[in-house]
Amino acid sequence: MAVLLEDIVKSVEHLLMLISKTSEEQSYVDPTLDPVLLVPGIAGSILNAVDDKTGKKERVWVRILGADHEFRNKLWSRFDPATGRTVTLDSDTHIEVPQDRYGLYAIDNLDPDMVIGGDCVYYFHEMIVEFLKWGYQEGTTLFGFGYDFRQSNRFQETLERLASKLESVYTASGGRKINIISHSMGGLLIKCFMSLHTDIFEKYVKNWIAIAAPFRGAPGYITSTFLNGTSFVDGWKQNFFISKWSMHQLLIECPSIYELMACLDFKWEHVPRLEIWRKKCDSDGNSTVMLESYPPEEAIPIFVEALSINKVTYDGVDMSLPFNTEILKWANETRELLSSAEVPDQIKFYNIYGTNNETPHSVCYGSEDVPVSDLHQLPTLMAKYISVDGDGTVPMESAKADGLRAEARVGVPGDHRGILCDRHVFRVLKHWLKADHDPFYNPLNDYVILPTAFDIESHKTKGGLQVTSLKEEWEIIGEEQDSKEDETLVGSISVSLVGGDKSLQEEAHATVMVQPQNDGKKHVELKALSVSASA
């Protein structure tokens, strides 16, 4: 009960925070800023179902009252391999993304009644609020692009809409080139567009900043999604939301999900696997239990067999819904396109990825004591994860491997959606977007700190030591320095901790270097390393 009460309190706090922030009026607009277009990831756009006969619109993602029923009626769909389109089962309905507030409404706060709480539904809200503080203005320098996340990332209609959006943003901002900020699967969408429509991308885009993008897939998350479905919220909030089973039956027909599978031609440092404790009997009736382990390509027949009898009932008719090999072919072509994409010379690309979260990478079913005897059992079993470092959804190894010419790659401790409201991310974005100048700034009595790099990594050695390394760099802008202060300064710090029972020992060492530059600037670099051991 205490946990439930705590969740409720958190939701109320989120509600109060939203109310207080949405009531604020924008007091400062910076007309010199280049426009920003925010692009969400999977399930990150509000979707409306439109009745083709009456024109009536009904919100189907995300909604509270009747959420699961309307989700199944209006969003369940089948993939058409001839067109690459995912077609809604309800033939009298089509899906639209609302365009209110220049596209920002659809990606701001996904919760219609603000009762669920959490980062999953307060999507770009914190970032939008922050950008408005920096002087961005909705409709002039700040825009959003929502899309039907069921479709492929190279679905032609989505790419055509994005091309039109880029043109309209360029025009609305007075002919200024655009900064695109994508989150998660939105990075794959932008990468597809950049590859297929290079000329348009070059014409309208100045910078592209990808945040938490699954450039080489999200193997653990997608494997369990195929076999068990997924929940976008946890705990008591699921009672207001879409069931895991309903979500599973939708996503199994979505090419976008297949495009998030582990990249087959990527040289993984840690190869993601599907593992199954399997019970088998020989011709004499003797049984053995073995742990079978399948790399990405060899796992496909397991998906096919496990989902061979999967079906749904829609409008009174039973429909077979197995693992779709036609979608897999389509997705493999998409991944080939993504692997060959290049950033045009005059455009700058930046990559922010999440770290310090246990992230599902390999998935295991059954156990030595309770093995799997029939693969059809897999959709009913609880998956066990073998995790790696990442943001909780996308492995760091996948997010860092963009395969592009990057100006910078920055790792930030944070989870997959929470990273969108992380203060380190805001600091980095503000600097890259050149939005960190202050019209009232006076270098004689003030200074400005600009982050230029931030990276933290942690791993365990074979000997059981926990090793964490940190590197952070800043540029400090202040008053002009005297010639006597032109020397580089280097300092070091060392600390150690021993637990009361001597079972915990930890040491940390850090080096700080301050290097003067021109025009009153200083470059500061911090390198730190900690090692801890438990006896």
Tab-separated table of C-alpha atoms in Angstrom, residues 275-484:
chain	number	residue	atom	x	y	z
A	275	GLU	CA	18.403	-18.144	-24.488
A	276	ILE	CA	16.045	-20.987	-23.599
A	277	TRP	CA	16.352	-23.701	-20.989
A	278	ARG	CA	14.980	-26.556	-23.085
A	279	LYS	CA	13.784	-30.025	-22.098
A	280	LYS	CA	14.204	-32.678	-24.788
A	281	CYS	CA	13.544	-36.415	-24.871
A	282	ASP	CA	15.370	-39.002	-26.948
A	283	SER	CA	13.852	-42.065	-28.638
A	284	ASP	CA	14.282	-44.073	-25.436
A	285	GLY	CA	12.289	-41.613	-23.387
A	286	ASN	CA	15.300	-40.167	-21.561
A	287	SER	CA	15.058	-36.420	-20.960
A	288	THR	CA	17.844	-33.857	-20.792
A	289	VAL	CA	17.818	-30.149	-19.970
A	290	MET	CA	20.100	-27.830	-21.929
A	291	LEU	CA	20.563	-24.084	-22.230
A	292	GLU	CA	20.178	-23.170	-25.892
A	293	SER	CA	21.616	-19.835	-27.002
A	294	TYR	CA	20.730	-18.096	-30.273
A	295	PRO	CA	22.380	-14.979	-31.772
A	296	PRO	CA	20.051	-12.532	-33.592
A	297	GLU	CA	19.835	-14.272	-36.976
A	298	GLU	CA	19.408	-17.761	-35.504
A	299	ALA	CA	16.654	-16.522	-33.161
A	300	ILE	CA	14.231	-15.877	-36.049
A	301	PRO	CA	13.011	-19.514	-36.330
A	302	ILE	CA	12.302	-19.423	-32.579
A	303	PHE	CA	10.061	-16.361	-33.021
A	304	VAL	CA	8.301	-18.057	-35.944
A	305	GLU	CA	7.607	-21.264	-34.000
A	306	ALA	CA	6.674	-19.561	-30.720
A	307	LEU	CA	4.107	-17.295	-32.418
A	308	SER	CA	2.821	-19.764	-35.026
A	309	ILE	CA	-0.530	-20.194	-33.236
A	310	ASN	CA	-0.922	-16.572	-32.121
A	311	LYS	CA	-4.290	-15.080	-33.108
A	312	VAL	CA	-6.783	-12.345	-32.284
A	313	THR	CA	-10.518	-12.046	-32.594
A	314	TYR	CA	-11.637	-8.849	-34.302
A	315	ASP	CA	-15.263	-8.042	-35.056
A	316	GLY	CA	-16.183	-11.663	-34.300
A	317	VAL	CA	-13.619	-13.132	-36.710
A	318	ASP	CA	-10.529	-15.114	-35.653
A	319	MET	CA	-7.375	-13.826	-37.342
A	320	SER	CA	-3.988	-15.554	-37.379
A	321	LEU	CA	-1.246	-13.203	-36.199
A	322	PRO	CA	2.121	-15.017	-36.355
A	323	PHE	CA	5.615	-13.531	-36.515
A	324	ASN	CA	5.464	-11.712	-39.853
A	325	THR	CA	8.339	-12.710	-42.162
A	326	GLU	CA	7.129	-10.256	-44.832
A	327	ILE	CA	7.647	-7.404	-42.377
A	328	LEU	CA	11.053	-8.842	-41.494
A	329	LYS	CA	12.102	-8.624	-45.163
A	330	TRP	CA	10.924	-5.017	-45.274
A	331	ALA	CA	12.761	-4.208	-42.028
A	332	ASN	CA	16.000	-5.789	-43.264
A	333	GLU	CA	15.893	-3.464	-46.284
A	334	THR	CA	15.352	-0.522	-43.938
A	335	ARG	CA	18.366	-1.516	-41.847
A	336	GLU	CA	20.509	-1.744	-44.993
A	337	LEU	CA	19.421	1.793	-45.854
A	338	LEU	CA	20.267	2.998	-42.339
A	339	SER	CA	23.713	1.381	-42.457
A	340	SER	CA	24.641	3.233	-45.659
A	341	ALA	CA	23.398	6.697	-44.607
A	342	GLU	CA	25.853	9.604	-44.462
A	343	VAL	CA	25.633	13.117	-43.040
A	344	PRO	CA	25.952	15.806	-45.742
A	345	ASP	CA	29.165	17.831	-45.450
A	346	GLN	CA	27.659	21.134	-44.344
A	347	ILE	CA	25.398	19.628	-41.661
A	348	LYS	CA	26.583	18.923	-38.123
A	349	PHE	CA	25.483	15.780	-36.308
A	350	TYR	CA	25.544	15.276	-32.521
A	351	ASN	CA	24.734	12.179	-30.466
A	352	ILE	CA	23.550	12.048	-26.838
A	353	TYR	CA	23.141	8.602	-25.309
A	354	GLY	CA	22.039	7.327	-21.886
A	355	THR	CA	24.261	5.443	-19.461
A	356	ASN	CA	24.323	3.945	-15.953
A	357	ASN	CA	21.091	1.951	-16.280
A	358	GLU	CA	20.812	-1.815	-16.471
A	359	THR	CA	19.529	-2.392	-19.991
A	360	PRO	CA	18.023	-5.670	-21.285
A	361	HIS	CA	20.288	-7.124	-23.951
A	362	SER	CA	19.904	-10.893	-23.952
A	363	VAL	CA	16.673	-12.604	-22.936
A	364	CYS	CA	16.317	-15.977	-21.208
A	365	TYR	CA	13.225	-18.167	-20.770
A	366	GLY	CA	12.781	-21.078	-18.386
A	367	SER	CA	15.335	-22.383	-15.904
A	368	GLU	CA	17.296	-25.531	-15.268
A	369	ASP	CA	14.669	-26.561	-12.719
A	370	VAL	CA	11.663	-25.493	-14.806
A	371	PRO	CA	12.685	-25.895	-18.462
A	372	VAL	CA	10.622	-25.107	-21.564
A	373	SER	CA	9.181	-28.163	-23.259
A	374	ASP	CA	7.175	-26.399	-25.983
A	375	LEU	CA	8.146	-23.120	-27.700
A	376	HIS	CA	4.459	-22.151	-27.790
A	377	GLN	CA	4.851	-21.558	-24.043
A	378	LEU	CA	7.196	-18.601	-24.523
A	379	PRO	CA	4.478	-15.905	-24.852
A	380	THR	CA	3.115	-16.978	-21.453
A	381	LEU	CA	6.460	-17.027	-19.623
A	382	MET	CA	8.249	-14.280	-17.739
A	383	ALA	CA	11.458	-13.203	-19.445
A	384	LYS	CA	14.715	-12.936	-17.527
A	385	TYR	CA	17.217	-10.387	-18.752
A	386	ILE	CA	20.968	-10.310	-19.088
A	387	SER	CA	21.719	-6.612	-18.972
A	388	VAL	CA	24.407	-4.241	-20.205
A	389	ASP	CA	25.009	-0.537	-19.649
A	390	GLY	CA	22.593	1.834	-21.358
A	391	ASP	CA	19.468	3.890	-20.692
A	392	GLY	CA	17.266	0.985	-19.582
A	393	THR	CA	15.880	0.467	-23.109
A	394	VAL	CA	18.691	1.099	-25.598
A	395	PRO	CA	22.150	-0.384	-24.898
A	396	MET	CA	24.916	2.211	-24.833
A	397	GLU	CA	26.772	0.154	-27.438
A	398	SER	CA	23.855	0.551	-29.853
A	399	ALA	CA	23.202	4.237	-29.178
A	400	LYS	CA	26.863	5.253	-29.579
A	401	ALA	CA	27.300	3.349	-32.867
A	402	ASP	CA	25.547	5.861	-35.133
A	403	GLY	CA	27.905	5.120	-38.040
A	404	LEU	CA	27.964	8.806	-38.930
A	405	ARG	CA	30.438	11.663	-38.955
A	406	ALA	CA	29.698	13.199	-35.554
A	407	GLU	CA	30.783	16.533	-34.107
A	408	ALA	CA	30.416	15.073	-30.610
A	409	ARG	CA	29.059	12.067	-28.756
A	410	VAL	CA	28.062	12.664	-25.148
A	411	GLY	CA	27.023	10.057	-22.578
A	412	VAL	CA	24.646	11.217	-19.850
A	413	PRO	CA	23.502	9.092	-16.884
A	414	GLY	CA	19.757	8.783	-17.397
A	415	ASP	CA	16.938	6.497	-18.415
A	416	HIS	CA	15.417	6.336	-21.868
A	417	ARG	CA	12.645	8.903	-21.460
A	418	GLY	CA	13.858	10.704	-18.352
A	419	ILE	CA	16.926	11.846	-20.274
A	420	LEU	CA	14.677	14.333	-22.079
A	421	CYS	CA	14.404	16.387	-18.888
A	422	ASP	CA	17.942	15.894	-17.594
A	423	ARG	CA	19.831	19.055	-16.605
A	424	HIS	CA	23.052	17.845	-18.234
A	425	VAL	CA	21.193	17.335	-21.507
A	426	PHE	CA	19.720	20.835	-21.272
A	427	ARG	CA	23.187	22.309	-20.674
A	428	VAL	CA	24.616	20.489	-23.679
A	429	LEU	CA	21.694	21.365	-25.963
A	430	LYS	CA	21.819	25.011	-24.992
A	431	HIS	CA	25.450	25.184	-25.979
A	432	TRP	CA	25.130	23.255	-29.258
A	433	LEU	CA	22.119	25.363	-30.284
A	434	LYS	CA	24.000	28.561	-29.434
A	435	ALA	CA	21.139	29.585	-27.158
A	436	ASP	CA	23.365	30.247	-24.150
A	437	HIS	CA	24.039	33.926	-24.754
A	438	ASP	CA	22.379	36.354	-22.369
A	439	PRO	CA	21.487	39.882	-23.603
A	440	PHE	CA	22.072	41.212	-20.058
A	441	TYR	CA	25.381	39.425	-19.538
A	442	ASN	CA	28.284	41.582	-18.345
A	443	PRO	CA	31.666	39.776	-18.368
A	444	LEU	CA	33.078	42.247	-15.819
A	445	ASN	CA	30.929	40.971	-12.990
A	446	ASP	CA	29.713	37.595	-14.188
A	447	TYR	CA	30.748	34.493	-16.038
A	448	VAL	CA	29.130	31.803	-18.144
A	449	ILE	CA	29.908	28.072	-18.017
A	450	LEU	CA	29.380	26.114	-21.228
A	451	PRO	CA	29.593	22.306	-21.191
A	452	THR	CA	31.539	20.866	-24.109
A	453	ALA	CA	31.781	17.181	-23.146
A	454	PHE	CA	30.339	14.801	-20.575
A	455	ASP	CA	30.949	11.071	-20.432
A	456	ILE	CA	30.672	8.544	-17.617
A	457	GLU	CA	31.173	4.798	-17.820
A	458	SER	CA	31.039	2.049	-15.215
A	459	HIS	CA	31.926	-1.643	-15.361
A	460	LYS	CA	32.881	-4.578	-13.176
A	461	THR	CA	36.197	-6.373	-13.532
A	462	LYS	CA	36.636	-10.109	-13.330
A	463	GLY	CA	38.030	-9.611	-9.845
A	464	GLY	CA	34.776	-8.051	-8.678
A	465	LEU	CA	35.956	-4.432	-8.621
A	466	GLN	CA	33.491	-1.704	-9.627
A	467	VAL	CA	35.361	0.814	-11.809
A	468	THR	CA	33.758	4.132	-12.790
A	469	SER	CA	35.383	6.756	-14.994
A	470	LEU	CA	34.169	10.304	-15.539
A	471	LYS	CA	35.244	12.952	-18.002
A	472	GLU	CA	33.661	16.400	-18.183
A	473	GLU	CA	34.792	19.558	-19.932
A	474	TRP	CA	33.610	23.171	-19.709
A	475	GLU	CA	34.380	26.487	-21.294
A	476	ILE	CA	34.223	29.415	-18.860
A	477	ILE	CA	33.696	32.867	-20.333
A	478	GLY	CA	34.673	35.734	-18.051
A	479	GLU	CA	36.660	38.910	-18.022
A	480	GLU	CA	40.010	39.252	-19.817
A	481	GLN	CA	42.902	37.699	-17.868
A	482	ASP	CA	46.231	39.335	-17.119
A	483	SER	CA	49.246	37.955	-18.935
A	484	LYS	CA	50.504	36.547	-15.602
